[in-house]
GROMACS .gro file of C-alpha atoms in nm:
model
  340
    1MET     CA    1  -0.667   3.328   2.343
    2GLY     CA    2  -0.956   3.322   2.098
    3GLY     CA    3  -0.981   3.449   1.744
    4CYS     CA    4  -0.615   3.412   1.650
    5CYS     CA    5  -0.403   3.212   1.409
    6TYR     CA    6  -0.074   3.067   1.520
    7ILE     CA    7   0.234   2.943   1.334
    8ALA     CA    8   0.561   2.821   1.478
    9LEU     CA    9   0.861   2.727   1.265
   10ALA     CA   10   1.167   2.528   1.364
   11ILE     CA   11   1.475   2.369   1.210
   12GLY     CA   12   1.583   2.079   1.429
   13THR     CA   13   1.637   2.206   1.785
   14THR     CA   14   1.850   2.511   1.704
   15LEU     CA   15   1.662   2.752   1.477
   16SER     CA   16   1.299   2.841   1.540
   17CYS     CA   17   1.052   3.125   1.501
   18ILE     CA   18   0.707   3.151   1.654
   19MET     CA   19   0.435   3.383   1.517
   20PHE     CA   20   0.066   3.433   1.562
   21LEU     CA   21  -0.181   3.701   1.463
   22GLN     CA   22  -0.444   3.834   1.702
   23GLY     CA   23  -0.643   4.131   1.591
   24GLU     CA   24  -0.390   4.378   1.448
   25CYS     CA   25  -0.092   4.245   1.638
   26LEU     CA   26   0.158   3.998   1.490
   27TYR     CA   27   0.339   3.820   1.773
   28ILE     CA   28   0.691   3.705   1.679
   29SER     CA   29   0.957   3.527   1.885
   30CYS     CA   30   1.273   3.361   1.748
   31THR     CA   31   1.587   3.191   1.871
   32ASP     CA   32   1.916   3.375   1.830
   33GLY     CA   33   1.983   3.193   1.503
   34LEU     CA   34   1.678   3.355   1.339
   35TYR     CA   35   1.659   3.671   1.552
   36ILE     CA   36   1.383   3.914   1.457
   37SER     CA   37   1.267   4.095   1.770
   38SER     CA   38   1.326   3.870   2.069
   39SER     CA   39   1.539   3.570   2.159
   40GLU     CA   40   1.265   3.445   2.389
   41ARG     CA   41   1.099   3.123   2.280
   42LYS     CA   42   0.774   2.998   2.431
   43ILE     CA   43   0.630   2.691   2.263
   44PRO     CA   44   0.301   2.576   2.418
   45GLY     CA   45   0.276   2.219   2.538
   46ASN     CA   46  -0.054   2.151   2.365
   47ILE     CA   47   0.020   2.159   1.991
   48SER     CA   48   0.006   1.934   1.689
   49ALA     CA   49   0.317   1.890   1.479
   50LEU     CA   50   0.356   1.837   1.105
   51LEU     CA   51   0.709   1.764   0.990
   52GLY     CA   52   0.813   1.940   0.674
   53PRO     CA   53   1.088   1.908   0.413
   54SER     CA   54   1.457   1.923   0.504
   55GLY     CA   55   1.387   1.892   0.874
   56VAL     CA   56   1.165   2.203   0.884
   57SER     CA   57   0.882   2.155   1.133
   58LEU     CA   58   0.549   2.336   1.111
   59LEU     CA   59   0.374   2.342   1.447
   60LEU     CA   60   0.009   2.448   1.431
   61GLY     CA   61  -0.199   2.528   1.737
   62ALA     CA   62  -0.280   2.799   1.991
   63GLY     CA   63  -0.022   2.962   2.212
   64TYR     CA   64   0.133   3.277   2.351
   65CYS     CA   65   0.443   3.466   2.242
   66VAL     CA   66   0.601   3.804   2.301
   67CYS     CA   67   0.435   4.076   2.093
   68ALA     CA   68   0.671   4.226   1.838
   69GLY     CA   69   0.448   4.526   1.771
   70SER     CA   70   0.121   4.627   1.613
   71PHE     CA   71   0.055   4.637   1.242
   72PRO     CA   72  -0.135   4.926   1.080
   73GLU     CA   73  -0.504   4.872   1.042
   74GLN     CA   74  -0.468   4.869   0.664
   75VAL     CA   75  -0.251   4.555   0.670
   76SER     CA   76  -0.463   4.270   0.544
   77MET     CA   77  -0.446   3.899   0.620
   78ILE     CA   78  -0.304   3.842   0.272
   79ALA     CA   79  -0.008   4.067   0.349
   80ILE     CA   80   0.055   3.883   0.674
   81ILE     CA   81   0.052   3.549   0.490
   82ILE     CA   82   0.301   3.683   0.234
   83ILE     CA   83   0.536   3.786   0.514
   84LEU     CA   84   0.507   3.443   0.673
   85LEU     CA   85   0.573   3.267   0.342
   86LEU     CA   86   0.888   3.472   0.284
   87LEU     CA   87   1.018   3.375   0.624
   88ILE     CA   88   0.929   3.011   0.563
   89ALA     CA   89   1.122   3.019   0.234
   90LEU     CA   90   1.425   3.151   0.423
   91ILE     CA   91   1.403   2.878   0.686
   92ILE     CA   92   1.356   2.602   0.427
   93GLY     CA   93   1.658   2.734   0.237
   94LEU     CA   94   1.869   2.717   0.551
   95GLY     CA   95   1.747   2.364   0.614
   96ILE     CA   96   1.825   2.246   0.261
   97ALA     CA   97   2.172   2.399   0.274
   98GLY     CA   98   2.269   2.163   0.554
   99SER     CA   99   2.056   1.869   0.445
  100LYS     CA  100   2.176   1.529   0.558
  101LEU     CA  101   1.963   1.219   0.525
  102THR     CA  102   1.888   1.040   0.851
  103ILE     CA  103   2.030   0.687   0.849
  104ALA     CA  104   2.005   0.431   1.129
  105VAL     CA  105   2.151   0.084   1.168
  106THR     CA  106   1.948  -0.157   1.379
  107GLY     CA  107   2.220  -0.249   1.626
  108VAL     CA  108   2.560  -0.155   1.760
  109TYR     CA  109   2.675  -0.489   1.626
  110THR     CA  110   2.533  -0.801   1.469
  111VAL     CA  111   2.645  -1.158   1.534
  112GLY     CA  112   2.649  -1.415   1.255
  113ARG     CA  113   2.707  -1.789   1.287
  114ILE     CA  114   2.952  -1.954   1.051
  115GLY     CA  115   2.764  -2.127   0.769
  116ASP     CA  116   2.433  -1.952   0.839
  117ASP     CA  117   2.268  -1.649   0.680
  118ALA     CA  118   2.279  -1.308   0.852
  119ILE     CA  119   2.098  -0.975   0.824
  120LEU     CA  120   2.291  -0.648   0.856
  121GLY     CA  121   2.017  -0.400   0.939
  122CYS     CA  122   1.993  -0.046   0.801
  123THR     CA  123   1.693   0.189   0.775
  124PHE     CA  124   1.653   0.536   0.626
  125ILE     CA  125   1.396   0.801   0.534
  126PRO     CA  126   1.283   0.700   0.184
  127ASP     CA  127   1.197   0.924  -0.107
  128THR     CA  128   0.882   0.769  -0.250
  129ALA     CA  129   0.892   0.979  -0.567
  130GLN     CA  130   1.257   0.943  -0.667
  131ALA     CA  131   1.526   0.675  -0.670
  132ASN     CA  132   1.683   0.561  -0.344
  133ASN     CA  133   2.046   0.465  -0.403
  134ILE     CA  134   2.199   0.217  -0.157
  135GLN     CA  135   2.559   0.111  -0.117
  136TRP     CA  136   2.714  -0.129   0.133
  137VAL     CA  137   3.090  -0.133   0.183
  138LYS     CA  138   3.321  -0.314   0.423
  139VAL     CA  139   3.579  -0.090   0.584
  140GLY     CA  140   3.930  -0.187   0.475
  141THR     CA  141   3.809  -0.394   0.178
  142SER     CA  142   3.828  -0.291  -0.188
  143GLY     CA  143   3.516  -0.274  -0.402
  144VAL     CA  144   3.161  -0.275  -0.272
  145VAL     CA  145   2.967  -0.537  -0.084
  146TYR     CA  146   2.649  -0.443  -0.269
  147LYS     CA  147   2.524  -0.146  -0.472
  148TYR     CA  148   2.168  -0.056  -0.573
  149GLU     CA  149   2.136   0.244  -0.804
  150ASN     CA  150   1.851   0.391  -1.009
  151GLY     CA  151   1.622   0.098  -0.935
  152LYS     CA  152   1.862  -0.186  -1.014
  153SER     CA  153   2.163  -0.372  -0.876
  154VAL     CA  154   2.503  -0.250  -0.995
  155LEU     CA  155   2.762  -0.514  -0.909
  156THR     CA  156   3.042  -0.446  -1.158
  157ASP     CA  157   3.276  -0.332  -0.880
  158GLN     CA  158   3.159  -0.584  -0.620
  159ASN     CA  159   3.433  -0.753  -0.419
  160ALA     CA  160   3.467  -1.116  -0.532
  161VAL     CA  161   3.439  -1.238  -0.172
  162PHE     CA  162   3.073  -1.131  -0.162
  163ARG     CA  163   2.974  -1.236  -0.512
  164GLY     CA  164   2.653  -1.441  -0.509
  165ARG     CA  165   2.614  -1.407  -0.131
  166THR     CA  166   2.453  -1.065  -0.087
  167SER     CA  167   2.110  -0.919  -0.160
  168LEU     CA  168   1.868  -0.647  -0.052
  169PHE     CA  169   1.498  -0.666   0.029
  170ILE     CA  170   1.403  -0.489  -0.293
  171SER     CA  171   1.029  -0.465  -0.225
  172GLN     CA  172   1.097  -0.298   0.112
  173ILE     CA  173   1.334  -0.024  -0.010
  174ILE     CA  174   1.039   0.209  -0.072
  175ALA     CA  175   0.957   0.174   0.300
  176GLY     CA  176   1.312   0.269   0.404
  177ASN     CA  177   1.462  -0.077   0.453
  178ALA     CA  178   1.819  -0.099   0.320
  179SER     CA  179   1.916  -0.409   0.520
  180LEU     CA  180   2.170  -0.644   0.364
  181LYS     CA  181   2.127  -1.022   0.359
  182LEU     CA  182   2.455  -1.213   0.369
  183THR     CA  183   2.442  -1.588   0.303
  184GLN     CA  184   2.684  -1.866   0.400
  185VAL     CA  185   2.862  -1.652   0.657
  186LYS     CA  186   3.239  -1.699   0.678
  187LEU     CA  187   3.481  -1.612   0.954
  188SER     CA  188   3.644  -1.361   0.717
  189ASP     CA  189   3.313  -1.171   0.689
  190ALA     CA  190   3.366  -1.023   1.035
  191GLY     CA  191   3.442  -0.651   1.038
  192THR     CA  192   3.294  -0.302   1.015
  193TYR     CA  193   3.034  -0.233   0.747
  194LYS     CA  194   2.894   0.098   0.623
  195CYS     CA  195   2.544   0.156   0.485
  196ILE     CA  196   2.536   0.458   0.251
  197ILE     CA  197   2.211   0.611   0.122
  198SER     CA  198   2.148   0.892  -0.124
  199ASN     CA  199   1.824   1.030  -0.267
  200ALA     CA  200   1.651   1.362  -0.327
  201LYS     CA  201   1.624   1.419   0.050
  202GLY     CA  202   2.002   1.414   0.091
  203THR     CA  203   2.280   1.169   0.169
  204GLY     CA  204   2.385   0.985   0.481
  205ASP     CA  205   2.562   0.680   0.615
  206ASP     CA  206   2.604   0.475   0.930
  207THR     CA  207   2.821   0.184   1.039
  208LEU     CA  208   2.785  -0.140   1.230
  209THR     CA  209   3.023  -0.407   1.351
  210PHE     CA  210   2.957  -0.759   1.227
  211LYS     CA  211   3.098  -1.033   1.449
  212VAL     CA  212   3.122  -1.394   1.338
  213GLY     CA  213   3.154  -1.706   1.549
  214GLY     CA  214   3.044  -2.063   1.603
  215TYR     CA  215   2.800  -2.186   1.868
  216THR     CA  216   2.540  -2.459   1.919
  217THR     CA  217   2.313  -2.587   2.193
  218VAL     CA  218   2.427  -2.821   2.470
  219THR     CA  219   2.337  -3.189   2.502
  220MET     CA  220   2.335  -3.340   2.852
  221THR     CA  221   2.382  -3.715   2.902
  222ARG     CA  222   2.459  -3.960   3.185
  223PRO     CA  223   2.743  -4.197   3.090
  224SER     CA  224   2.747  -4.358   3.438
  225ASN     CA  225   2.545  -4.348   3.760
  226ASP     CA  226   2.715  -4.041   3.910
  227THR     CA  227   2.864  -3.882   3.597
  228LEU     CA  228   2.713  -3.609   3.382
  229ARG     CA  229   2.839  -3.525   3.034
  230CYS     CA  230   2.795  -3.192   2.857
  231THR     CA  231   2.866  -3.179   2.481
  232SER     CA  232   2.838  -2.913   2.212
  233SER     CA  233   2.988  -2.878   1.864
  234ASP     CA  234   3.127  -2.615   1.626
  235TRP     CA  235   3.241  -2.334   1.855
  236TYR     CA  236   3.456  -2.036   1.764
  237PRO     CA  237   3.649  -1.891   1.929
  238LYS     CA  238   3.743  -2.155   2.186
  239PRO     CA  239   3.486  -2.126   2.465
  240ASN     CA  240   3.514  -2.130   2.841
  241VAL     CA  241   3.334  -2.415   3.024
  242THR     CA  242   3.209  -2.398   3.383
  243TRP     CA  243   2.984  -2.611   3.604
  244GLU     CA  244   2.754  -2.501   3.886
  245SER     CA  245   2.525  -2.688   4.124
  246THR     CA  246   2.246  -2.592   4.360
  247SER     CA  247   2.464  -2.715   4.648
  248GLY     CA  248   2.716  -2.437   4.579
  249ALA     CA  249   3.007  -2.678   4.622
  250ASN     CA  250   3.342  -2.627   4.447
  251MET     CA  251   3.354  -2.896   4.175
  252THR     CA  252   3.679  -2.797   4.001
  253ASN     CA  253   3.855  -3.127   4.075
  254ALA     CA  254   3.556  -3.328   3.952
  255ILE     CA  255   3.548  -3.171   3.605
  256LYS     CA  256   3.730  -3.290   3.292
  257THR     CA  257   3.694  -3.086   2.973
  258SER     CA  258   3.833  -3.149   2.624
  259TYR     CA  259   3.819  -2.951   2.299
  260PRO     CA  260   3.834  -3.184   1.997
  261PRO     CA  261   3.909  -2.989   1.675
  262ALA     CA  262   3.637  -2.967   1.409
  263LEU     CA  263   3.623  -2.844   1.049
  264PHE     CA  264   3.682  -2.480   0.944
  265ASN     CA  265   3.882  -2.392   1.258
  266LEU     CA  266   3.586  -2.474   1.480
  267THR     CA  267   3.605  -2.657   1.812
  268ASP     CA  268   3.383  -2.922   1.971
  269VAL     CA  269   3.337  -2.930   2.347
  270THR     CA  270   3.306  -3.229   2.581
  271SER     CA  271   3.296  -3.181   2.958
  272GLU     CA  272   3.226  -3.440   3.228
  273LEU     CA  273   3.136  -3.396   3.593
  274SER     CA  274   3.186  -3.688   3.832
  275GLY     CA  275   3.027  -3.733   4.173
  276ALA     CA  276   2.683  -3.600   4.076
  277GLN     CA  277   2.425  -3.646   4.352
  278LEU     CA  278   2.060  -3.739   4.335
  279GLY     CA  279   1.818  -3.446   4.357
  280LEU     CA  280   2.071  -3.170   4.288
  281GLU     CA  281   2.053  -2.948   3.980
  282TYR     CA  282   2.373  -2.913   3.776
  283THR     CA  283   2.437  -2.649   3.511
  284CYS     CA  284   2.701  -2.673   3.238
  285LYS     CA  285   2.780  -2.334   3.082
  286ILE     CA  286   2.975  -2.296   2.757
  287GLN     CA  287   3.046  -1.934   2.669
  288THR     CA  288   3.236  -1.694   2.443
  289ASP     CA  289   3.195  -1.319   2.405
  290LEU     CA  290   2.939  -1.389   2.130
  291ALA     CA  291   2.717  -1.663   2.273
  292ARG     CA  292   2.637  -1.874   2.577
  293ALA     CA  293   2.494  -2.226   2.586
  294LEU     CA  294   2.345  -2.368   2.905
  295GLY     CA  295   2.265  -2.729   2.985
  296VAL     CA  296   2.077  -2.803   3.307
  297SER     CA  297   2.033  -3.155   3.442
  298MET     CA  298   1.910  -3.332   3.754
  299LEU     CA  299   1.945  -3.695   3.861
  300THR     CA  300   1.613  -3.834   3.985
  301ASP     CA  301   1.473  -4.174   4.077
  302TYR     CA  302   1.318  -4.180   3.730
  303GLY     CA  303   1.632  -4.094   3.537
  304LEU     CA  304   1.796  -3.778   3.405
  305GLN     CA  305   1.595  -3.460   3.354
  306THR     CA  306   1.755  -3.204   3.122
  307THR     CA  307   1.688  -2.864   2.965
  308SER     CA  308   1.906  -2.648   2.741
  309ARG     CA  309   1.923  -2.288   2.621
  310LEU     CA  310   2.133  -2.089   2.374
  311ASP     CA  311   2.179  -1.711   2.406
  312VAL     CA  312   2.343  -1.502   2.132
  313PHE     CA  313   2.471  -1.164   2.245
  314ASN     CA  314   2.330  -0.944   1.971
  315SER     CA  315   2.308  -0.575   2.055
  316ALA     CA  316   1.965  -0.422   2.024
  317ALA     CA  317   2.065  -0.063   2.087
  318PRO     CA  318   2.051   0.152   1.777
  319LEU     CA  319   2.337   0.389   1.690
  320SER     CA  320   2.084   0.655   1.595
  321THR     CA  321   1.706   0.687   1.593
  322PRO     CA  322   1.542   0.745   1.253
  323CYS     CA  323   1.331   1.065   1.232
  324ARG     CA  324   1.034   1.024   0.998
  325MET     CA  325   0.968   1.348   0.806
  326ILE     CA  326   0.649   1.418   0.608
  327CYS     CA  327   0.636   1.697   0.352
  328VAL     CA  328   0.380   1.967   0.427
  329PHE     CA  329   0.231   2.143   0.124
  330LEU     CA  330   0.188   2.518   0.107
  331LEU     CA  331  -0.188   2.469   0.102
  332SER     CA  332  -0.168   2.301   0.443
  333LEU     CA  333   0.014   2.605   0.577
  334LEU     CA  334  -0.246   2.846   0.438
  335GLN     CA  335  -0.535   2.639   0.570
  336GLY     CA  336  -0.369   2.623   0.911
  337SER     CA  337  -0.328   3.001   0.910
  338VAL     CA  338  -0.693   3.094   0.861
  339CYS     CA  339  -0.850   3.265   1.163
  340HIS     CA  340  -1.166   3.116   1.310
   0.00000   0.00000   0.00000
């Protein structure tokens, strides 16, 4: 429909109002939450979206809505704009009243290996003009894991267990990265962590489960002509060991497995398979609920061929998806409202 200007307003997916002016007719359609003249909502599929403050979306484009009635001929475009601005102010006020900052952790859980460094991921919608305050806590533990406030670290109430082992990526906070780096991971670090953010856009938090264990790759050797040995060190908790072959035969009686103790409550693994045959592929699998190590070997006329692989069961599914909001200035609204 030519010669019209069109504005649609929405808060999240619940409150919305669609208006456009064509000639002397102002077309208005709102959801029940912002009822004006009709609960019917028709948003065209071909529109461009600008995301505004406090979750208020300004959708600018061409479309069709139910006509709410004709305006007198004397009503000018300026008056129409004033009406629209008043309604926008109302919607923004409703959005601010229930403002909650969108926070997202990067996984359902994160796995750390004892003695290594780990990253507990957390992202948020940053406020580039004001301070972004970040706090990490461990559920069930006194004090904080890490606190960043007004542009600096505040560690006076940090739990002694985490002292000297935690840090943020300071230069990336402005981009919305609140991830925590934890060094020299200990078994006692396992648990539920909460990332808490506050800034001028609002406040919010999210949690993740941090699991800690021990795991390493597998080494395959041939101690005798028909014997294969599978070894791996520093496992926690105690893993399960199985063997498979391309023949599909049951090899239970040909397997001997031992678990020599190691330091820090870790366990080494040694497993031997007797009766190995030339040309068959044998797989040794060492597994816990956190990781799996595979060692594959084959006896050939030229010796032993081996490969190995280590899989860590990190979750990649986010608890929530961050929604990036960009403030839209009043001038943008006015420019988008001008009829052509």
